[in-house]
Structure formats: structure tokens, C-alpha cells
Short mmCIF file of N, CA and C in Angstrom, two decimals:
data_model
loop_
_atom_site.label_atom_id
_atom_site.label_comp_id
_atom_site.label_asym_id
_atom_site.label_seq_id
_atom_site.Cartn_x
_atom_site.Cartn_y
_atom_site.Cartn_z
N UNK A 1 100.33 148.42 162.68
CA UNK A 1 100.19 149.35 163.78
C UNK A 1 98.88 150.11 163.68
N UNK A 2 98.47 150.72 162.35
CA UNK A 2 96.91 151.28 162.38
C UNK A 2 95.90 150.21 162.73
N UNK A 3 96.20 149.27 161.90
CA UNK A 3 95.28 147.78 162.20
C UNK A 3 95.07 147.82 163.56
N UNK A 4 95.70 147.81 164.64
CA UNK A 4 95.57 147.13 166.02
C UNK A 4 95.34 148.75 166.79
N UNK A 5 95.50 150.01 165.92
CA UNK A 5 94.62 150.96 167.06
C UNK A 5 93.86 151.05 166.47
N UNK A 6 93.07 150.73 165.13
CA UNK A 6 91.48 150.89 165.27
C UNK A 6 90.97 149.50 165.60
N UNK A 7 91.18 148.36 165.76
CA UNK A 7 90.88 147.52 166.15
C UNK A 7 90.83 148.05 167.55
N UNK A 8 91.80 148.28 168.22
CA UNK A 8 91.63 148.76 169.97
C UNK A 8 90.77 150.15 170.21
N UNK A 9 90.73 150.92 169.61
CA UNK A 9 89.63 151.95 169.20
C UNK A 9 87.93 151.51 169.62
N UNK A 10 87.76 150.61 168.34
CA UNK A 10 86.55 150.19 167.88
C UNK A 10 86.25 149.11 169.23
N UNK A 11 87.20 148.42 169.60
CA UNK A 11 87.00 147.14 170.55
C UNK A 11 86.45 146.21 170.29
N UNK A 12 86.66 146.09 168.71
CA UNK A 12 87.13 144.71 168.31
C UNK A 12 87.85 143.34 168.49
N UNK A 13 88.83 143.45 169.16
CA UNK A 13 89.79 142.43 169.79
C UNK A 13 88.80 142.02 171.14
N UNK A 14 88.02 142.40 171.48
CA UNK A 14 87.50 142.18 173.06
C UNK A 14 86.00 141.41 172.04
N UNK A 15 85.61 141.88 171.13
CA UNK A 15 84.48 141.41 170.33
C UNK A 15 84.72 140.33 169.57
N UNK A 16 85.80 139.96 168.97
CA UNK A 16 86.56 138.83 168.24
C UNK A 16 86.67 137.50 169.50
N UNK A 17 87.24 137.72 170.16
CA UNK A 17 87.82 137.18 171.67
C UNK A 17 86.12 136.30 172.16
N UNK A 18 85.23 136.94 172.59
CA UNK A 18 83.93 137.29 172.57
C UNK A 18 83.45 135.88 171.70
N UNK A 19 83.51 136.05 170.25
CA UNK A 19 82.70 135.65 169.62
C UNK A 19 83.86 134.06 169.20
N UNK A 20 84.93 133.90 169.67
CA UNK A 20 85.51 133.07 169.49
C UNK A 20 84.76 131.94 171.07
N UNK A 21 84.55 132.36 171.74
CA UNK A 21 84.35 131.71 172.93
C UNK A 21 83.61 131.58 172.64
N UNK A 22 82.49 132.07 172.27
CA UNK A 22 81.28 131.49 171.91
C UNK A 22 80.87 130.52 170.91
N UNK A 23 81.50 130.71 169.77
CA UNK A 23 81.86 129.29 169.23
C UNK A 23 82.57 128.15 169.46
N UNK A 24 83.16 127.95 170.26
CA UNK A 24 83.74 127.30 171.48
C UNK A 24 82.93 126.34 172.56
N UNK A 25 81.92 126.90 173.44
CA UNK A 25 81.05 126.98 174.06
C UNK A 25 79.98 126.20 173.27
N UNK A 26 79.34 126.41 171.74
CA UNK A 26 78.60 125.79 171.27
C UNK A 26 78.89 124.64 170.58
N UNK A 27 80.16 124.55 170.22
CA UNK A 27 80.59 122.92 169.65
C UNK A 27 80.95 122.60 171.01
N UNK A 28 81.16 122.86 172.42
CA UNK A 28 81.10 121.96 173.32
C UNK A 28 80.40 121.32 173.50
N UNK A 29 78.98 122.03 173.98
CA UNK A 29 77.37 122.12 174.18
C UNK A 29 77.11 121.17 173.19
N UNK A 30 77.01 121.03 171.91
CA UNK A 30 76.64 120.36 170.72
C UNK A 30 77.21 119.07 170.39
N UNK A 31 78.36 119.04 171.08
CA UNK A 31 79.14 117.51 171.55
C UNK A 31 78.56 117.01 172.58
N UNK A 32 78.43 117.49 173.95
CA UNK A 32 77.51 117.40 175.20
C UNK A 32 76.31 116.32 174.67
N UNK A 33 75.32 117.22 173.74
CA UNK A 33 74.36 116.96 172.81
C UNK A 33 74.01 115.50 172.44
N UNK A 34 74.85 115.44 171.62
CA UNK A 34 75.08 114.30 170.81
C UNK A 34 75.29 112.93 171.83
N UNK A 35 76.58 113.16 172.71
CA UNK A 35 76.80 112.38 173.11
C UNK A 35 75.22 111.27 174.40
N UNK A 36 74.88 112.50 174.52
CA UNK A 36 73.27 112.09 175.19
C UNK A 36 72.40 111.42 174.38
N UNK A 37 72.69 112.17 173.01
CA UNK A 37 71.28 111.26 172.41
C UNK A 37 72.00 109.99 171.79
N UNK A 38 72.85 109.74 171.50
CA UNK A 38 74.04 108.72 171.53
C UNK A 38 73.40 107.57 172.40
N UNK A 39 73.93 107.80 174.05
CA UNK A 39 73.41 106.76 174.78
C UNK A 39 72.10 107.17 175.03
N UNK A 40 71.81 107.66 174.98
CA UNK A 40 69.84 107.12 174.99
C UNK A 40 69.31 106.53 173.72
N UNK A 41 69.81 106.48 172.56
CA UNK A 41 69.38 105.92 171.25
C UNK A 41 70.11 104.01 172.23
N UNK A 42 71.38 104.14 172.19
CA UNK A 42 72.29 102.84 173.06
C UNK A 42 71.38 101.95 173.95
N UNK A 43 70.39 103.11 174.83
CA UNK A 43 70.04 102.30 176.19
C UNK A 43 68.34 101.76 175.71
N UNK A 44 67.95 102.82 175.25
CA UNK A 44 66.63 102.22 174.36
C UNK A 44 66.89 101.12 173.60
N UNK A 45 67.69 101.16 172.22
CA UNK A 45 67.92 99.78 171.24
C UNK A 45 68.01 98.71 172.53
N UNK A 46 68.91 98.74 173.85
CA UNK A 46 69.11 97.55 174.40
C UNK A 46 68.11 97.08 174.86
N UNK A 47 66.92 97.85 175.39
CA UNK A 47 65.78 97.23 176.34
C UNK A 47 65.09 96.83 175.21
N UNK A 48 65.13 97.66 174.20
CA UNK A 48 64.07 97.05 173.08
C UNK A 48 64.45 95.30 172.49
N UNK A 49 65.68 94.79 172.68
CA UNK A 49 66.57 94.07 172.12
C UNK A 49 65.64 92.84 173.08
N UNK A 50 66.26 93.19 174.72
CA UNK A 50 65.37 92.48 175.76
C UNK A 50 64.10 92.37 175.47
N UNK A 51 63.28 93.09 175.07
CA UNK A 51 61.86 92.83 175.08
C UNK A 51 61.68 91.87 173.82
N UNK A 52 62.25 92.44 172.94
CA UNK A 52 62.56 91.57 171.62
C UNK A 52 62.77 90.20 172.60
N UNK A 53 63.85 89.40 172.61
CA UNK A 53 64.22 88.32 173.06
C UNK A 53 63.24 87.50 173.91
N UNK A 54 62.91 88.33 174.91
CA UNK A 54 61.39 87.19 175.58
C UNK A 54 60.18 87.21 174.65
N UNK A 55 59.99 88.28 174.00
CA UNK A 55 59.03 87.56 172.92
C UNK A 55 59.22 86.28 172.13
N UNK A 56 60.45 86.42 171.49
CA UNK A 56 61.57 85.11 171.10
C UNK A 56 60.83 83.86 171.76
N UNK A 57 61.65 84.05 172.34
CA UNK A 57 61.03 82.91 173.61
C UNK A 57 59.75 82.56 174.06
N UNK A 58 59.07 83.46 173.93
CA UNK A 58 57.61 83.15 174.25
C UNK A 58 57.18 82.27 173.22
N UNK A 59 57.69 82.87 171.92
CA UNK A 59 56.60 82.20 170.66
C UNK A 59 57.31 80.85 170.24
N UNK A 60 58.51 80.75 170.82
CA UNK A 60 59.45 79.68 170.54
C UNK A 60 58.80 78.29 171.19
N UNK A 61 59.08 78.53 172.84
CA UNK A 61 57.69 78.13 173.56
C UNK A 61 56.91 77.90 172.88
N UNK A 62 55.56 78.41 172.94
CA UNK A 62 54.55 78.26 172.67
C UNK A 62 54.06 77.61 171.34
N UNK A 63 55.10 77.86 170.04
CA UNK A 63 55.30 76.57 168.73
C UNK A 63 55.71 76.04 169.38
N UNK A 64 56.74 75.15 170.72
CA UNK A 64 56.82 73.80 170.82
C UNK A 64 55.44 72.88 171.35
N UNK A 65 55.05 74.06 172.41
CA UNK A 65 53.59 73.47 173.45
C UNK A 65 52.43 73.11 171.88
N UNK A 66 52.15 73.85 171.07
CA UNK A 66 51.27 73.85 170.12
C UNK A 66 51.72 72.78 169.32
N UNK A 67 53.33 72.95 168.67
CA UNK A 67 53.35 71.53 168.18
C UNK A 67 53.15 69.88 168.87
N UNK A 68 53.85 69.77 169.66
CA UNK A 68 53.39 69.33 170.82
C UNK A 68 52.05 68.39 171.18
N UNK A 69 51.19 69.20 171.39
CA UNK A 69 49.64 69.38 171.21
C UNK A 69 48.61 68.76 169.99
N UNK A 70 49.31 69.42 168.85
CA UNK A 70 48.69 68.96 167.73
C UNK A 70 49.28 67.56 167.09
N UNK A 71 51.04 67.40 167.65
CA UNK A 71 51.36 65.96 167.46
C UNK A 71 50.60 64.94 168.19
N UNK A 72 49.44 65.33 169.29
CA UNK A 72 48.96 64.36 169.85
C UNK A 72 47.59 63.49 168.58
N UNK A 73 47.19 64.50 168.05
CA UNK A 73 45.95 64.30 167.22
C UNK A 73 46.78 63.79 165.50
N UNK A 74 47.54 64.30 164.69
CA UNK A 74 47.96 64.10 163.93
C UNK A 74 49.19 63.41 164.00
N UNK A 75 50.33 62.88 165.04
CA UNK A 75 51.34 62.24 165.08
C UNK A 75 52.48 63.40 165.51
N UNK A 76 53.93 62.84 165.80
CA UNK A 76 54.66 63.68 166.31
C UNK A 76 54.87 64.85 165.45
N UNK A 77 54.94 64.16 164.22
CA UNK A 77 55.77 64.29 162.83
C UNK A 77 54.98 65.74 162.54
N UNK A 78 53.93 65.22 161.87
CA UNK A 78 52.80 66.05 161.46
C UNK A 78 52.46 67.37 162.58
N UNK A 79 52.64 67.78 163.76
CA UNK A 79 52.50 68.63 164.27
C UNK A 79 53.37 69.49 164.75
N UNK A 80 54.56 69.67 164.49
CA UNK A 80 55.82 70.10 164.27
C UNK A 80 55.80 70.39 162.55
N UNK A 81 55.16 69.32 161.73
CA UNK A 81 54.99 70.31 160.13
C UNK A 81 53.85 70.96 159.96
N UNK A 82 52.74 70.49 160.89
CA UNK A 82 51.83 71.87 160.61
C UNK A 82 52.23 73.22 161.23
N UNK A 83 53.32 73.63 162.39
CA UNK A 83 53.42 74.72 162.75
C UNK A 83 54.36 74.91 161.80
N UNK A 84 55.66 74.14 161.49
CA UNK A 84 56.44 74.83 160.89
C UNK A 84 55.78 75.73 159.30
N UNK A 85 55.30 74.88 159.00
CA UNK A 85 54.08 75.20 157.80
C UNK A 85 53.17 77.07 158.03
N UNK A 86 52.54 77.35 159.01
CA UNK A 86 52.25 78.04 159.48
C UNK A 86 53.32 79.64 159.30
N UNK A 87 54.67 78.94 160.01
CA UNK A 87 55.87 79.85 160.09
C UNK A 87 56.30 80.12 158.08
N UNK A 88 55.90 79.19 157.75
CA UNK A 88 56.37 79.29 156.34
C UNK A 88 55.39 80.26 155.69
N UNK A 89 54.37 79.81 155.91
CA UNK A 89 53.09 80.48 155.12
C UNK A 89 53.43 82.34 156.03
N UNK A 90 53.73 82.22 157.29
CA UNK A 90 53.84 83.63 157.40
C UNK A 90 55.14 84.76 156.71
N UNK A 91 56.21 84.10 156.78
CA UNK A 91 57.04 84.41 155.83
C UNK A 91 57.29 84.63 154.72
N UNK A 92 56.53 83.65 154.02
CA UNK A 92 55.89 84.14 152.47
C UNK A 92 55.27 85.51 152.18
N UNK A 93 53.75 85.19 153.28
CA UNK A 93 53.24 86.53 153.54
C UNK A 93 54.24 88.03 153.36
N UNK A 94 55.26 88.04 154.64
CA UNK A 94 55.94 89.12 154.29
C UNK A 94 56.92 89.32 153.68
N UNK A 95 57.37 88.38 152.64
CA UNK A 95 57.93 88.17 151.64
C UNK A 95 57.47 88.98 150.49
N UNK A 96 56.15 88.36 150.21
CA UNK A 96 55.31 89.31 149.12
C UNK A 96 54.97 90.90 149.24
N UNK A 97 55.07 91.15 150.49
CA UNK A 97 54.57 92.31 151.08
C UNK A 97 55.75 93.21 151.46
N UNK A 98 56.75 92.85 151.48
CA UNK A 98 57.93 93.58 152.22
C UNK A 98 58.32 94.78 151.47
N UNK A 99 58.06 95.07 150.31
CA UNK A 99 58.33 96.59 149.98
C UNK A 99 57.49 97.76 150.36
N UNK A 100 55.84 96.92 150.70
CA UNK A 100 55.18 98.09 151.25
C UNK A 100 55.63 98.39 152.81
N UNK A 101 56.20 97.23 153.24
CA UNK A 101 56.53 97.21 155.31
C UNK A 101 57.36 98.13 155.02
N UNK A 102 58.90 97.66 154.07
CA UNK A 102 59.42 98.94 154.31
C UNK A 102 59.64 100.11 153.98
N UNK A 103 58.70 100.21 152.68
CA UNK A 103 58.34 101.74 152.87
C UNK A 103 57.25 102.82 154.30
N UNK A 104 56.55 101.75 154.88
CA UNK A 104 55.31 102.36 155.65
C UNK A 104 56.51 102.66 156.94
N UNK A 105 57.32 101.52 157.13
CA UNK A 105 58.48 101.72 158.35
C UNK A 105 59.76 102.84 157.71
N UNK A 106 60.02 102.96 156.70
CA UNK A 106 60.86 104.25 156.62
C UNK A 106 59.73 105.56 156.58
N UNK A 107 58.75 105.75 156.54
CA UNK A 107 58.03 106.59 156.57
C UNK A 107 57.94 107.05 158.16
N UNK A 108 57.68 105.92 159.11
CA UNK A 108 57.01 105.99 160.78
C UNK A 108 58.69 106.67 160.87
N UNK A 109 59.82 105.73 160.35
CA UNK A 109 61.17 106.33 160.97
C UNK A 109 61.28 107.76 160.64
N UNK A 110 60.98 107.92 159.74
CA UNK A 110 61.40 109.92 158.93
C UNK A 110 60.30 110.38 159.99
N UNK A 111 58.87 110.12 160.16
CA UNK A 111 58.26 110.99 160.90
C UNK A 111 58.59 111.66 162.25
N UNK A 112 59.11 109.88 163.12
CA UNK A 112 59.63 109.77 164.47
C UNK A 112 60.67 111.00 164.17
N UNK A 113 61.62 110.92 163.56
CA UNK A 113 62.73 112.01 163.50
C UNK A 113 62.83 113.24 163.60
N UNK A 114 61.37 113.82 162.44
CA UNK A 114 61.20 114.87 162.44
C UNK A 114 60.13 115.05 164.01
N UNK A 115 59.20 114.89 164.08
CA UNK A 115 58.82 115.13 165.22
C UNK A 115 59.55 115.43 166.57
N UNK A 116 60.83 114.78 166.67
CA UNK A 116 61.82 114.55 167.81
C UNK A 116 62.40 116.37 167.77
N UNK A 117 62.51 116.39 166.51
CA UNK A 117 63.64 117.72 165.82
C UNK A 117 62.51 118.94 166.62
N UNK A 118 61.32 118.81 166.65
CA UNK A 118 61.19 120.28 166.97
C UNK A 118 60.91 120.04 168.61
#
């Protein structure tokens, strides 16, 4: 009974009340939040996915036209193993190299992040 008349006194219960809504209000807001950068992280990865894929295709293409091409001068055989050869030798490449890619790419990712944050 003293509890709740200096609480009603002071107007505390109207300040409690108050500050409950407001925490309320900000894990809404902060769900709101999320859920946006959610599908915009969703709708970006997908177009990036698309752009990804016709590149695919382009270079897929373009090793057949090239093999193709070079099977005319060296045989079928031989120009289908000089590109594949090519694809090998590039893979190697980032084979040997792949701890610096992905450190330089977790680096661009932490930057992208923080930059976004302010």
C-alpha cells in the first residue's frame, strides 16, 4: 500500500508504462529492420546469381566457339585440350593463391559491413 502511493505520488506507474512501450516499439522497429535488410541481402544475392549465370554461359560458349576454332588448326581433339588445359592452368593459379583471395575478400567483406553500419 505505501509502494503504490509513492509510486502514484512520484508518477512512476505512468513512467514505467511509458518506458515499457517504448521498448516495445523498438524491438518492433528493429524486427521491421532486419526483416528489410533480410530481403534486400535475398533480392541482391538473386540478381547477382543471374548475372553470375550468363557469364556462365558466356564463357561456356565462347570455350566451345574457341575450342572449336583451334580444333580446326590442331585437330578436334587437341583444341578442346588446349582450352581445357588453359581452364586447368587457371585453377591451379588460384589454387596456389587462394589464401591470399580469401583473406583480401574477407577483408572487402568486413569493410563493406562496416561502412554499411554507419
Amino acid at each position: 500500500m505505501l509502494i503504490d502511493s509513492i509510486t502514484k505520488l512520484l508518477k512512476l506507474d505512468g513512467l514505467i508504462e511509458s518506458t515499457k512501450k517504448y521498448v516495445e516499439a523498438r524491438i518492433e522497429l528493429l524486427k521491421i529492420e532486419i526483416q528489410e535488410d533480410v530481403s534486400k541481402g535475398i533480392s541482391t544475392g538473386l540478381v547477382f546469381l543471374l548475372i553470375a549465370a550468363g557469364f556462365v554461359l558466356f564463357i561456356f560458349f565462347m570455350s566451345m566457339a574457341l575450342a572449336m576454332l583451334l580444333g580446326e588448326y590442331v585437330g578436334d581433339f587437341g583444341g578442346f585440350a588446349i582450352v581445357a588445359g588453359a581452364y586447368l592452368l587457371m585453377a591451379l593459379i588460384l589454387f596456389l593463391v587462394r589464401k591470399k583471395l580469401i583473406k583480401k575478400l574477407d577483408e572487402n567483406v568486413l569493410s563493406g559491413f562496416k561502412s554499411r553500419r554507419k
